[in-house]
Coordinates of C-alpha atoms in Angstrom, one line a residue:
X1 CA -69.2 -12.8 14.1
X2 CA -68.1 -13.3 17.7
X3 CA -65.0 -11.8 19.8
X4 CA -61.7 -13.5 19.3
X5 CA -61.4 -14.4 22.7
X6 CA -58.1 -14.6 24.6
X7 CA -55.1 -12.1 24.1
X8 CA -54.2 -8.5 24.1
X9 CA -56.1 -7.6 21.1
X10 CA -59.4 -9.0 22.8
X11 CA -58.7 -7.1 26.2
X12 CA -58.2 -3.9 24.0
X13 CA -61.9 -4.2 22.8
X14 CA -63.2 -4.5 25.9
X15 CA -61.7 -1.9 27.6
X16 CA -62.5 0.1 25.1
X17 CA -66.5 -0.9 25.2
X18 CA -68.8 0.9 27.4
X19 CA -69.5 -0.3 30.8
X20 CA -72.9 -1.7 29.8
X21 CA -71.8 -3.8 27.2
X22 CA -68.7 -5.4 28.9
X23 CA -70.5 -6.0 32.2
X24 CA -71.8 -9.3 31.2
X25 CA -73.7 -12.3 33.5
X26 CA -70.3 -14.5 34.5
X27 CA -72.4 -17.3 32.7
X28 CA -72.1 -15.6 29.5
X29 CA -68.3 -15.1 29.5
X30 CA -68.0 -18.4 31.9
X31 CA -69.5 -20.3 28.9
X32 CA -67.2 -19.9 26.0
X33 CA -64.2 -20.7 28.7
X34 CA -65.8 -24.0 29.6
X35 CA -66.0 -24.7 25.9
X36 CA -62.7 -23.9 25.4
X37 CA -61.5 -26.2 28.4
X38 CA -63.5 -28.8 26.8
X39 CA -62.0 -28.6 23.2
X40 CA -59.0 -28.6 24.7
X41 CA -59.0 -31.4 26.8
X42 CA -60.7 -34.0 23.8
X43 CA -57.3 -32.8 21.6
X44 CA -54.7 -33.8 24.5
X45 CA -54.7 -30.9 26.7
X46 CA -53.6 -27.6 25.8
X47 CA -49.9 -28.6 25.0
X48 CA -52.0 -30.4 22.5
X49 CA -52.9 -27.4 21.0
X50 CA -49.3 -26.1 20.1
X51 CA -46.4 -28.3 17.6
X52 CA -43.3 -27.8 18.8
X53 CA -41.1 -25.5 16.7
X54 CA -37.8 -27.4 15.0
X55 CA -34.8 -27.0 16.7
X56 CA -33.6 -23.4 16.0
X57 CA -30.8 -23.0 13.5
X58 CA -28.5 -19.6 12.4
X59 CA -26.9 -19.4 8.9
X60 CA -23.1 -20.1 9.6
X61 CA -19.9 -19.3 7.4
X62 CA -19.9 -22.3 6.0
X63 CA -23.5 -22.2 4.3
X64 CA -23.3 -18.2 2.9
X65 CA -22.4 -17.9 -0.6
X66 CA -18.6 -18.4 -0.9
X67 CA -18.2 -15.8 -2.8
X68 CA -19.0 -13.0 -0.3
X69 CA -15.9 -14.4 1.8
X70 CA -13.7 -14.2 -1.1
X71 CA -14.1 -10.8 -2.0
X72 CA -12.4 -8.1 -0.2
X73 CA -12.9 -4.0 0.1
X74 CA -9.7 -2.9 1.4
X75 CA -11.3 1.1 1.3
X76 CA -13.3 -0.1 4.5
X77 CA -11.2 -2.9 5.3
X78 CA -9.6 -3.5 8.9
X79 CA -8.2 -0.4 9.6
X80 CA -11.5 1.2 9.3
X81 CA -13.1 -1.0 11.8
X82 CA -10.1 -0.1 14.1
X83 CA -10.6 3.4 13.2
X84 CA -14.3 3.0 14.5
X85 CA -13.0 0.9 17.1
X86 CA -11.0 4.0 18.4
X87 CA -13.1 6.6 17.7
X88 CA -15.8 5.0 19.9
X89 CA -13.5 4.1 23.3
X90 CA -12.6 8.0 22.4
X91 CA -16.1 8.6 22.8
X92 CA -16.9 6.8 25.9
X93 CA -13.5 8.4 27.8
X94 CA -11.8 4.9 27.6
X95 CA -9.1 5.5 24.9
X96 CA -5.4 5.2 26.0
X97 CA -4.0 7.0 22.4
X98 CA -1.2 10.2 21.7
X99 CA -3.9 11.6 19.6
X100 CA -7.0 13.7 20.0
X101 CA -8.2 13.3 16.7
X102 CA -8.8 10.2 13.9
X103 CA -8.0 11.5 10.5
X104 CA -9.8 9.4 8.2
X105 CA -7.5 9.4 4.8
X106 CA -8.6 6.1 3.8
X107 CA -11.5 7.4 1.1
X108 CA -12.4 10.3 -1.1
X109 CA -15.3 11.7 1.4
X110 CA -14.4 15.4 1.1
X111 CA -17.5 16.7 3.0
X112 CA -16.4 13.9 5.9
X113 CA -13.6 15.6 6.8
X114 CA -14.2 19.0 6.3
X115 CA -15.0 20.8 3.3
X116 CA -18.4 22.4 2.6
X117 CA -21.2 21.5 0.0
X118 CA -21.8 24.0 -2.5
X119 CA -24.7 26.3 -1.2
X120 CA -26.3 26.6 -5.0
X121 CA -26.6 22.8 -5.2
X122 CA -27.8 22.8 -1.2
X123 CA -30.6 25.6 -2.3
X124 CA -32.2 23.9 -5.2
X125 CA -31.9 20.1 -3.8
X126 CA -33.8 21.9 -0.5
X127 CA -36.6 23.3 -2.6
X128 CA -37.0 19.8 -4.5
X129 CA -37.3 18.3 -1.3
X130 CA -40.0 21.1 0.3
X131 CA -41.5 22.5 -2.7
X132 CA -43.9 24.5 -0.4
X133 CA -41.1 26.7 0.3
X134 CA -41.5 28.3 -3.0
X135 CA -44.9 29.7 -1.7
X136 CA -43.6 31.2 1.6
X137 CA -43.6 34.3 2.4
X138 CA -39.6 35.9 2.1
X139 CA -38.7 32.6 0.2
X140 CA -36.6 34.7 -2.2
X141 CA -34.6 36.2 0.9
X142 CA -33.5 32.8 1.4
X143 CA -32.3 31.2 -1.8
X144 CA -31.1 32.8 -4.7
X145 CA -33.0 33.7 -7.6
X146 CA -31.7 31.2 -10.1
X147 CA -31.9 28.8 -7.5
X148 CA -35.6 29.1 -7.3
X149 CA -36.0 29.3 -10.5
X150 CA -33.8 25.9 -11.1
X151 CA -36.0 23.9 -8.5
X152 CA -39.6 25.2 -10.6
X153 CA -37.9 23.9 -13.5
X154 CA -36.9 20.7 -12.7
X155 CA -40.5 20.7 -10.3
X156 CA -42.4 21.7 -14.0
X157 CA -40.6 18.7 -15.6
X158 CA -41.2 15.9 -13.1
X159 CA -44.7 17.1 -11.5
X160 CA -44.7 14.2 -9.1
X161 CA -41.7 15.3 -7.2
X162 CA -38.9 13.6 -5.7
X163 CA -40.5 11.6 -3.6
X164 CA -41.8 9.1 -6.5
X165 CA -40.3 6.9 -8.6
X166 CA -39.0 8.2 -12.0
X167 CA -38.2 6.3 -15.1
X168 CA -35.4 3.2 -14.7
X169 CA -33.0 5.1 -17.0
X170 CA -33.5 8.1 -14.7
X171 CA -35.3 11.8 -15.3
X172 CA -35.7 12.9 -18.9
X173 CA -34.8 16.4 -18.1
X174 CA -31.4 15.4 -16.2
X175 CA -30.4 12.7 -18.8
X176 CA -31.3 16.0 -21.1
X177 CA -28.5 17.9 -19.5
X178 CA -26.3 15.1 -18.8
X179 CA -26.1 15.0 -22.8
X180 CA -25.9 19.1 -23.2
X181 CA -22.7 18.6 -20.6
X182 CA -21.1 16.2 -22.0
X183 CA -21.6 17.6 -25.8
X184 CA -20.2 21.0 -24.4
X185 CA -17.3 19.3 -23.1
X186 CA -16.2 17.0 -26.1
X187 CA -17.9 19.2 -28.9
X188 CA -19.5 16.2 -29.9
X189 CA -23.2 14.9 -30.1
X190 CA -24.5 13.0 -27.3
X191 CA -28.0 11.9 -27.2
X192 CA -30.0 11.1 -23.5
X193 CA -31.3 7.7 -24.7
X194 CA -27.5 7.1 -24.8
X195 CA -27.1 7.9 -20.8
X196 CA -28.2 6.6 -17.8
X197 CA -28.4 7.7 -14.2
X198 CA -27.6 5.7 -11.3
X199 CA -26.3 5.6 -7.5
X200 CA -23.0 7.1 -7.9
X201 CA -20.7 5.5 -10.5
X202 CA -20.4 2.2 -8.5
X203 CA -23.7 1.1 -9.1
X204 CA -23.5 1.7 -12.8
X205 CA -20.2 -0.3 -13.1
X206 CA -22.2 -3.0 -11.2
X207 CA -24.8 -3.0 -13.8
X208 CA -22.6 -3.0 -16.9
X209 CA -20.5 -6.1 -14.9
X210 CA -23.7 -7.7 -14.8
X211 CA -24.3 -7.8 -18.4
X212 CA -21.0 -8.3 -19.9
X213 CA -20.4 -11.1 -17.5
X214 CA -21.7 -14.3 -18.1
X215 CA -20.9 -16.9 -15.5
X216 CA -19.6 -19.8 -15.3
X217 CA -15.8 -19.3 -14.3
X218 CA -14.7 -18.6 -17.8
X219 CA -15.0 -15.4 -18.3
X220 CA -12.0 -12.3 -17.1
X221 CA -11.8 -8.3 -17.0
X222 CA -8.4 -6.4 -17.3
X223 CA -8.2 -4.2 -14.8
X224 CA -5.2 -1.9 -14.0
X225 CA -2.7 -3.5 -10.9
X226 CA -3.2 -1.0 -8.8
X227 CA -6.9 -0.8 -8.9
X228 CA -10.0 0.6 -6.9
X229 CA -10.9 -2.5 -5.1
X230 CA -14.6 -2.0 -6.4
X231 CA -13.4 -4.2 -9.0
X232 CA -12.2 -7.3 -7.4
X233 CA -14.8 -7.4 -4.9
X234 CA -17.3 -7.4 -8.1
X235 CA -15.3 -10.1 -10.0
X236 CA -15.2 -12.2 -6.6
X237 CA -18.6 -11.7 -6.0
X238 CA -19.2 -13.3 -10.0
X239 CA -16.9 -15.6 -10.0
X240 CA -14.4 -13.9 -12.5
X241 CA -11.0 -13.9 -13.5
X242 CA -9.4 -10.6 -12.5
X243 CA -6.6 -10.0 -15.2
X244 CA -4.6 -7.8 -14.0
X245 CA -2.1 -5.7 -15.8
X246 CA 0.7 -3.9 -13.8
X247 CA 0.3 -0.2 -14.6
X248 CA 4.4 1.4 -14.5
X249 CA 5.1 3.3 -11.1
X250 CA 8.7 4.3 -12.7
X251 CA 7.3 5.9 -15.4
X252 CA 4.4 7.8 -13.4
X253 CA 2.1 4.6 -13.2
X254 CA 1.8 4.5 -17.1
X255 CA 0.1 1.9 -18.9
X256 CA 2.1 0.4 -21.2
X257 CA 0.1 -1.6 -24.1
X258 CA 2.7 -4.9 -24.3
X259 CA 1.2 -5.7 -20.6
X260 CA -2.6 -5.3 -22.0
X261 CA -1.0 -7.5 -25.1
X262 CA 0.6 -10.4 -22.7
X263 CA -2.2 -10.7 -20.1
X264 CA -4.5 -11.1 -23.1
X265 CA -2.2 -13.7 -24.9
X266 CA -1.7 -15.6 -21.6
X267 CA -6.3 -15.3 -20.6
X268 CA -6.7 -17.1 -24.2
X269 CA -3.6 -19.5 -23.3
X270 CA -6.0 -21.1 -20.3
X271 CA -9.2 -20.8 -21.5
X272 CA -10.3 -17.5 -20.3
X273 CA -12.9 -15.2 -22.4
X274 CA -11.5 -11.7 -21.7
X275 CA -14.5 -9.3 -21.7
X276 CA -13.6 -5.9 -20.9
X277 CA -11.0 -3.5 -20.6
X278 CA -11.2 -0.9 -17.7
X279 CA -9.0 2.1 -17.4
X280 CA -9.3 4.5 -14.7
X281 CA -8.3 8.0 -15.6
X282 CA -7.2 9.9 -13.4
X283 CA -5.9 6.8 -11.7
X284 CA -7.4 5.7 -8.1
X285 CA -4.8 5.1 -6.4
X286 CA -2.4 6.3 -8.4
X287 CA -3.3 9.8 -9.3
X288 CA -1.9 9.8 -13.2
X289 CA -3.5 11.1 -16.3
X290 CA -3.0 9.0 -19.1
X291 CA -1.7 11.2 -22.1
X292 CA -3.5 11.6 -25.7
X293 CA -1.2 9.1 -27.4
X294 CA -2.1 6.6 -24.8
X295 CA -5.9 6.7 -25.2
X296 CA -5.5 6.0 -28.9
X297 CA -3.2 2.7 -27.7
X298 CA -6.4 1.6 -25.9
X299 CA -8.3 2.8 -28.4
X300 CA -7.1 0.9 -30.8
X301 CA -6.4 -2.3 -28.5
X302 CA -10.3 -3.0 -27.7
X303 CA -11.2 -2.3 -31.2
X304 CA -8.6 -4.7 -32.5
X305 CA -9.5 -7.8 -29.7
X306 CA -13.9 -6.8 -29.7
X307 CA -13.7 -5.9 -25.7
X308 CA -15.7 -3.3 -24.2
X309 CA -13.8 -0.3 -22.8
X310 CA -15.3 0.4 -19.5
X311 CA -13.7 4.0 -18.9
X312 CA -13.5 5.0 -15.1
X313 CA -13.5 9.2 -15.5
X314 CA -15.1 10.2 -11.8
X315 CA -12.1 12.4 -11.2
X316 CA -12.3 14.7 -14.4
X317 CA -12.5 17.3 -12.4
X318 CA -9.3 16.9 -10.5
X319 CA -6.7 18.0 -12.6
X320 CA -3.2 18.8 -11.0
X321 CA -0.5 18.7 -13.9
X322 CA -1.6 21.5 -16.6
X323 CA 0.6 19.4 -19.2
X324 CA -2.1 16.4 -18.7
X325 CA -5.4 18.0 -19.1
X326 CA -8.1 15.1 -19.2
X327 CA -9.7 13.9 -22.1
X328 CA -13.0 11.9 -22.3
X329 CA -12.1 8.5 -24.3
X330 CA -15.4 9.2 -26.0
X331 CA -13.5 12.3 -27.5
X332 CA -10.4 10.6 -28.3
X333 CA -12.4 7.7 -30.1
X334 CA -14.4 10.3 -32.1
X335 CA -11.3 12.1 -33.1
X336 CA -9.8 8.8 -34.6
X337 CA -9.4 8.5 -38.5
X338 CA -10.5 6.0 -39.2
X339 CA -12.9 5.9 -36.4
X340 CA -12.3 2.2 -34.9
X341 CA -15.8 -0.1 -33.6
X342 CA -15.6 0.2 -30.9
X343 CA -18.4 -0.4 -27.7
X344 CA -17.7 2.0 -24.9
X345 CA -19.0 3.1 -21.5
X346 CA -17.8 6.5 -19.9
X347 CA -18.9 6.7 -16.0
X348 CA -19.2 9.9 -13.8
X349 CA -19.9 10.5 -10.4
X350 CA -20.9 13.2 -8.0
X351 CA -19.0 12.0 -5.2
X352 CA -15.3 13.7 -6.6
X353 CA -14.8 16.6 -8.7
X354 CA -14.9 19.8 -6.2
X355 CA -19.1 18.8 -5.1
X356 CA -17.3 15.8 -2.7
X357 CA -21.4 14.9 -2.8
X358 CA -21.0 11.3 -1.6
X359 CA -23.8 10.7 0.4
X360 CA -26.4 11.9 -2.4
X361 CA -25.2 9.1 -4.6
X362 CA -25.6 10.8 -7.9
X363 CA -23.9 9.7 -11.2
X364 CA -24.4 8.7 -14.6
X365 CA -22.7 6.6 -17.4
X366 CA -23.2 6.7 -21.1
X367 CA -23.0 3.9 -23.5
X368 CA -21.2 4.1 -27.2
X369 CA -21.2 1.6 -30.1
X370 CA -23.6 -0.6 -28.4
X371 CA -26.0 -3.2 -30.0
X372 CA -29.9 -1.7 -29.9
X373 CA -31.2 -5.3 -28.4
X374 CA -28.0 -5.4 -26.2
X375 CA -29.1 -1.7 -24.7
X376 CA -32.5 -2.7 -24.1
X377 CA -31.3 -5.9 -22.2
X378 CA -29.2 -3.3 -20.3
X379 CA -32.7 -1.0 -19.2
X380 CA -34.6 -4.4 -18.5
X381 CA -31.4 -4.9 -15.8
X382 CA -31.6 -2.0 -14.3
X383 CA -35.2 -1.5 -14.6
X384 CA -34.9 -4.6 -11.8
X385 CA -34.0 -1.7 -8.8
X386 CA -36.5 0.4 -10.4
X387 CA -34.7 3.8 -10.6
X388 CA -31.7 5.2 -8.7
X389 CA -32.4 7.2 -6.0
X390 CA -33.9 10.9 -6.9
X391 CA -31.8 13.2 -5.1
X392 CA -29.0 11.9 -6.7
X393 CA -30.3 12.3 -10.0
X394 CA -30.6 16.3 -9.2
X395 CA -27.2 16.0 -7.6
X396 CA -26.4 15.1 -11.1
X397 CA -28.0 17.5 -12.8
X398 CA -26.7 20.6 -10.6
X399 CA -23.3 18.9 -11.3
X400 CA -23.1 19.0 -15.3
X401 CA -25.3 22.6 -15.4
X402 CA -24.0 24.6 -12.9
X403 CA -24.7 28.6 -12.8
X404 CA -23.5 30.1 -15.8
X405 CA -21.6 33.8 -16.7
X406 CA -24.0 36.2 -15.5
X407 CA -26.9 34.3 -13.2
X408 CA -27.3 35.6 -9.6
X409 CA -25.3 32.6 -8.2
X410 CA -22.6 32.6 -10.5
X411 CA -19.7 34.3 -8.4
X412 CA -20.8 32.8 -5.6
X413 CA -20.7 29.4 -7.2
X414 CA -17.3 29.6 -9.6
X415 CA -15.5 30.9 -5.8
X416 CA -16.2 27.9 -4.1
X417 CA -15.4 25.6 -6.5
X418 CA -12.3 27.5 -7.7
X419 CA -11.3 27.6 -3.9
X420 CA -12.0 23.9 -3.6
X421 CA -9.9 23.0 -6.7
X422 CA -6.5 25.5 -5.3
X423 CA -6.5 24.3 -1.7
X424 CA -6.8 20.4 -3.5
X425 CA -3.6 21.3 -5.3
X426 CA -1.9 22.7 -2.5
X427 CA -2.8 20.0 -0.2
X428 CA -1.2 16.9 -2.6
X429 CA 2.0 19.1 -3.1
X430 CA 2.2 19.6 0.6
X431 CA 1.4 16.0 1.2
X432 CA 3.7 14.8 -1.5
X433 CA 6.3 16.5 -0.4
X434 CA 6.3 15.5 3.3
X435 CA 6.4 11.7 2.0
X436 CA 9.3 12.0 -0.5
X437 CA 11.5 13.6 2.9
X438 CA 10.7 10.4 4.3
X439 CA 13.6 7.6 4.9
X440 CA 12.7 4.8 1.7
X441 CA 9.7 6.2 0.1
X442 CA 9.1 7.8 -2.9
X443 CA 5.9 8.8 -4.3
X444 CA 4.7 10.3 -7.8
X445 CA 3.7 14.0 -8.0
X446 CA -0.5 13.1 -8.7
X447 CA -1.3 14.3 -11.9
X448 CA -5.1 13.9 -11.4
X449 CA -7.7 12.4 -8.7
X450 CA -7.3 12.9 -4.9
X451 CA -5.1 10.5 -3.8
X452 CA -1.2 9.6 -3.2
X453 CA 0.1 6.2 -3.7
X454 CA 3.9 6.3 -1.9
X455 CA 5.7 3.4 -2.3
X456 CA 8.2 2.0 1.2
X457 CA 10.8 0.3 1.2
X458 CA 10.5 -2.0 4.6
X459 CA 13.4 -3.2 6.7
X460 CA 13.8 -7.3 6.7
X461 CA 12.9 -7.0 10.5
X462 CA 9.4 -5.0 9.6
X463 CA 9.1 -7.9 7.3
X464 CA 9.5 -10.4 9.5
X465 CA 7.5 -8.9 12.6
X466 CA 4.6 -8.7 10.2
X467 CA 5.1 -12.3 9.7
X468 CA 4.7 -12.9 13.0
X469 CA 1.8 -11.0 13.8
X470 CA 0.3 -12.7 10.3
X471 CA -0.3 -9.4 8.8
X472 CA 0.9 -8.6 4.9
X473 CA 3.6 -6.0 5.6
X474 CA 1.8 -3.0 4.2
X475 CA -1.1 -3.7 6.3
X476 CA 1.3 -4.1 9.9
X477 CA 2.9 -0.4 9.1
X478 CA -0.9 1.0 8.3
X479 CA -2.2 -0.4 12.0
X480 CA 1.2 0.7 13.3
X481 CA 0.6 4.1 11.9
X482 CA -3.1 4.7 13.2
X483 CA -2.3 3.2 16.5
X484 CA 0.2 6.0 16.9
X485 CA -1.3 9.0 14.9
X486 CA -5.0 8.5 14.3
X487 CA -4.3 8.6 10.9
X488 CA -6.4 6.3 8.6
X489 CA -4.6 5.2 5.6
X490 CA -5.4 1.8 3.3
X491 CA -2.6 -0.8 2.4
X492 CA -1.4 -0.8 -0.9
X493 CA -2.5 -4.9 -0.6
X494 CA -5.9 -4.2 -1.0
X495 CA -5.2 -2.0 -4.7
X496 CA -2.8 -5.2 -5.8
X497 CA 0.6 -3.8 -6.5
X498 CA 4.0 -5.1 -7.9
X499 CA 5.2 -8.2 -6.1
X500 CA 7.8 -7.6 -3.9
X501 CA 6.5 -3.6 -3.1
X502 CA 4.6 -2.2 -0.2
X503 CA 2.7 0.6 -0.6
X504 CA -0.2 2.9 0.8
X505 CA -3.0 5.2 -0.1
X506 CA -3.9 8.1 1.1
X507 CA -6.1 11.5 0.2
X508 CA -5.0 14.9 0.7
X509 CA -8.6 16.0 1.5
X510 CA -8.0 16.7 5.8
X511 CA -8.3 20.8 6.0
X512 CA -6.0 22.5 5.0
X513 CA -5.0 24.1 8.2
X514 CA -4.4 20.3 9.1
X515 CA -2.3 19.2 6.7
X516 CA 0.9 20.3 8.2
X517 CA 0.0 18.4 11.4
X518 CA -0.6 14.9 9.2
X519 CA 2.6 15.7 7.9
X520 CA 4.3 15.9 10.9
X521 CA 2.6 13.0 12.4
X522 CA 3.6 11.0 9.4
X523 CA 7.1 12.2 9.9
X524 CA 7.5 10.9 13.5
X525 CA 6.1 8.2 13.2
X526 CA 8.0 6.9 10.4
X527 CA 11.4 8.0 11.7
X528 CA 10.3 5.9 14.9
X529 CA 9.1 2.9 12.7
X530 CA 12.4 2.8 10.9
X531 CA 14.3 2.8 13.7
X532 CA 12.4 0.4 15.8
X533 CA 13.0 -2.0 13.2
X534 CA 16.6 -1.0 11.2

């Protein structure tokens, strides 16, 4: 076979060819040229050779899915991307802002502003990445004994490491422990065919959307008003109705059943399918645990209409109000007499809690009540992305069997995470606190979760000068407030709320030792806001 000849990849080979066999007659090499000259010139010349390309052409708004402009994610909306905005012209020296410092309270991203991972977790997941650190020299004068001994046996269980692909419902021995956990917290049964591991809870939400969902315009989810906004940025995305039901901010956000009753009445009323009923406990944004009583009301409801209960539980682990301890709505079904039918899905998540392990994406849900053939549709679905990612899966596992009473890491471990859990509580009161001394807002004492949810009263001229600017009123004090303070907070627009209230969320996770400063921040700028505009 002869050289290609023209182009980079044929002056490579020759360079690369010794002198004797490149240093040819100039009628050998002057040949195939002439040839080539020829060819060209019988086809039209060497413009002959080439068709022109079509005219070049870029998708534009107008042609993307319509859908992906309809839905909205207020979380990391536009005050984010003026957030960034800032943070970068900080950056390059350029900034003309009274603060030296963004404080991102937008999202619950604990390790983002501050707070540490937990070293037992950091020690195993390290070894599952570099298992050749188990045979180094002085490896157990660098992680802890039951950490070592974690990572082998997770390593003996899944021999091809982390770095391959592992089942689509997720690693046996996790799902294994998953089950153990959530047995040992309910004193039930749970079985790991029953669970499945995915990217965080968001992507397992996404999944069960998927299959409940069916297309077509005429099919709607109950979801609480306020609401994470992963919710109606999914049900944009699939062409959904949204049906929401106003949860009671006068009687700490409850969630009265009558509402779930007269959305449902009024769905059938124009032709809507209702699906699903999600609950969020402990709220996001709202911070309340739903009481026993409650549960059993929604319990009761899906069981009575056939809808699945899609229960929200990330925050189980953030429990402020000792007279509303969390209880899984798996427990509460099982504890029923008579127990209703009922099809349920409980999510979790390693990104909350006290473990704030966002980035690893780690998190599970389990399934209840479900058809056999309907489950297996469910693994075919997500069997589509493969698997979710591995670390997380550990993640996951380190999360529901941490160090028990009596292994090496124990104290070590149960410090952290009861340090994590006290500074949480003091930071909401502190926050809370600060907000209710502020001139027309009032805010719920969070029972749960890591969030506050204040609600302000606006002057008319706010109002208006919001009009004007064509921002939703919420939204103009949020850009007024980071322009001022650096602090990032998220409209209480984006959650949905009670028409004719402004709201906004925010986290107490900033440090501890910062805390008083976003306070005071808050507080002047408030007291400026309100005057500027009384």
């Amino acid at each position: 076979k002869g050289p290609t000849w023209g182009g980079a990849g044929f002056e490579m080979r020759q360079a690369l060819r010794p002198a004797a066999q490149t240093a040819r007659p100039v009628a050998q090499t002057a040949r195939p040229l002439a040839l080539r000259r020829r060819l060209s010139t019988l086809h039209g010349g060497a413009d002959a050779l080439r068709k022109p390309y079509p005219p070049s052409h870029v998708l534009t708004l107008g042609e993307i899915n319509p859908n992906v402009l309809s839905a909205q994610y207020a979380v990391r909306g536009e005050l984010v991307q003026r957030a960034a905005a800032i943070k970068e012209e900080m950056a390059a020296g350029s900034a003309n802002v009274p603060f030296k410092k963004v404080l991102e309270c937008n999202i619950g991203n604990p390790q983002a502003v501050g707070q540490s991972p937990i070293g037992f977790n950091r020690q195993v997941l390290s070894l599952m990445v570099c298992p050749a650190l188990l045979d180094q020299p002085g490896v157990d004068a660098l992680f802890a004994p039951d950490a070592i001994a974690r990572a082998k046996e997770y390593l003996a269980a899944i021999p091809s490491g982390v770095g391959a692909y592992s089942d689509s419902q997720g690693f046996r021995i996790v799902r294994e422990q998953v089950a153990d956990f959530i047995s040992s917290r309910d004193g039930l049964p749970a079985s790991p065919e029953d669970i499945f591991l995915t990217d965080g809870a968001s992507k397992g939400v996404g999944f069960l959307l998927s299959l409940i969902l069916r297309g077509g315009g005429s099919d709607g989810l109950l979801v609480p008003i306020p609401q994470y906004p992963l919710y109606s940025a999914t049900l944009a995305l699939q062409e959904t109705h949204m049906l929401g039901y106003e949860l009671d901010e006068a009687a700490g956000w409850s969630l009265p059943i009558s509402l779930l009753e007269a959305e449902l009445e009024d769905a059938q009323a124009k032709g809507v399918a209702t699906r699903a009923l999600v609950v969020i406990n402990p709220g996001n944004p709202t911070g309340n645990s739903l009481p026993y009583d409650n549960m059993v009301e929604c319990i009761d409801f899906c069981a009575k209409h056939g809808l699945v209960l899609m229960a929200d539980e990330v925050y189980q682990e953030n429990i402020w109000d000792g007279g509303r301890p969390f209880h899984s709505f798996k427990k509460v079904l099982m504890e029923m007499s008579p127990r209703p039918n009922l099809q349920l899905v409980s999510f979790h998540s390693t990104s909350k809690g006290f473990l704030g392990e966002c980035g690893l994406r780690g998190g599970y849900f389990e399934i209840v009540g479900f058809d056999p053939e309907v489950k297996a549709q469910l693994l075919k679905l997500i069997s589509i992305g493969l698997c979710s990612n591995t670390l997380g899966q550990i993640a996951t596992g380190l999360m529901v069997q941490p160090p028990r009473p009596g292994d090496a890491s124990y104290e070590i471990y149960s410090g952290e995470r009861d340090a994590i859990l006290a500074s949480m509580k003091r930071r909401a009161t502190m926050l809370v606190d600060g907000l209710n001394a502020l001139e027309g807002v009032t805010c719920n004492q969070p029972q749960g979760a890591m969030y506050a949810f204040p609600s302000i009263t606006l002057p008319p001229k706010a109002i208006a000068a919001a009009k004007d600017a064509g921002k939703v009123p919420d939204t103009f004090y949020a850009l007024a407030l980071l322009e001022a303070t650096g602090i990032v907070v998220v409209p209480g627009s984006g959650f949905g709320q009670k028409e004719g209230t402004w709201h906004f969320r925010t986290t107490f996770l900033p440090p501890e030792s910062e805390m008083t400063d976003v306070v005071d921040r808050m507080t002047a700028f408030h007291a400026d806001f309100m005057g500027k505009y009384a």
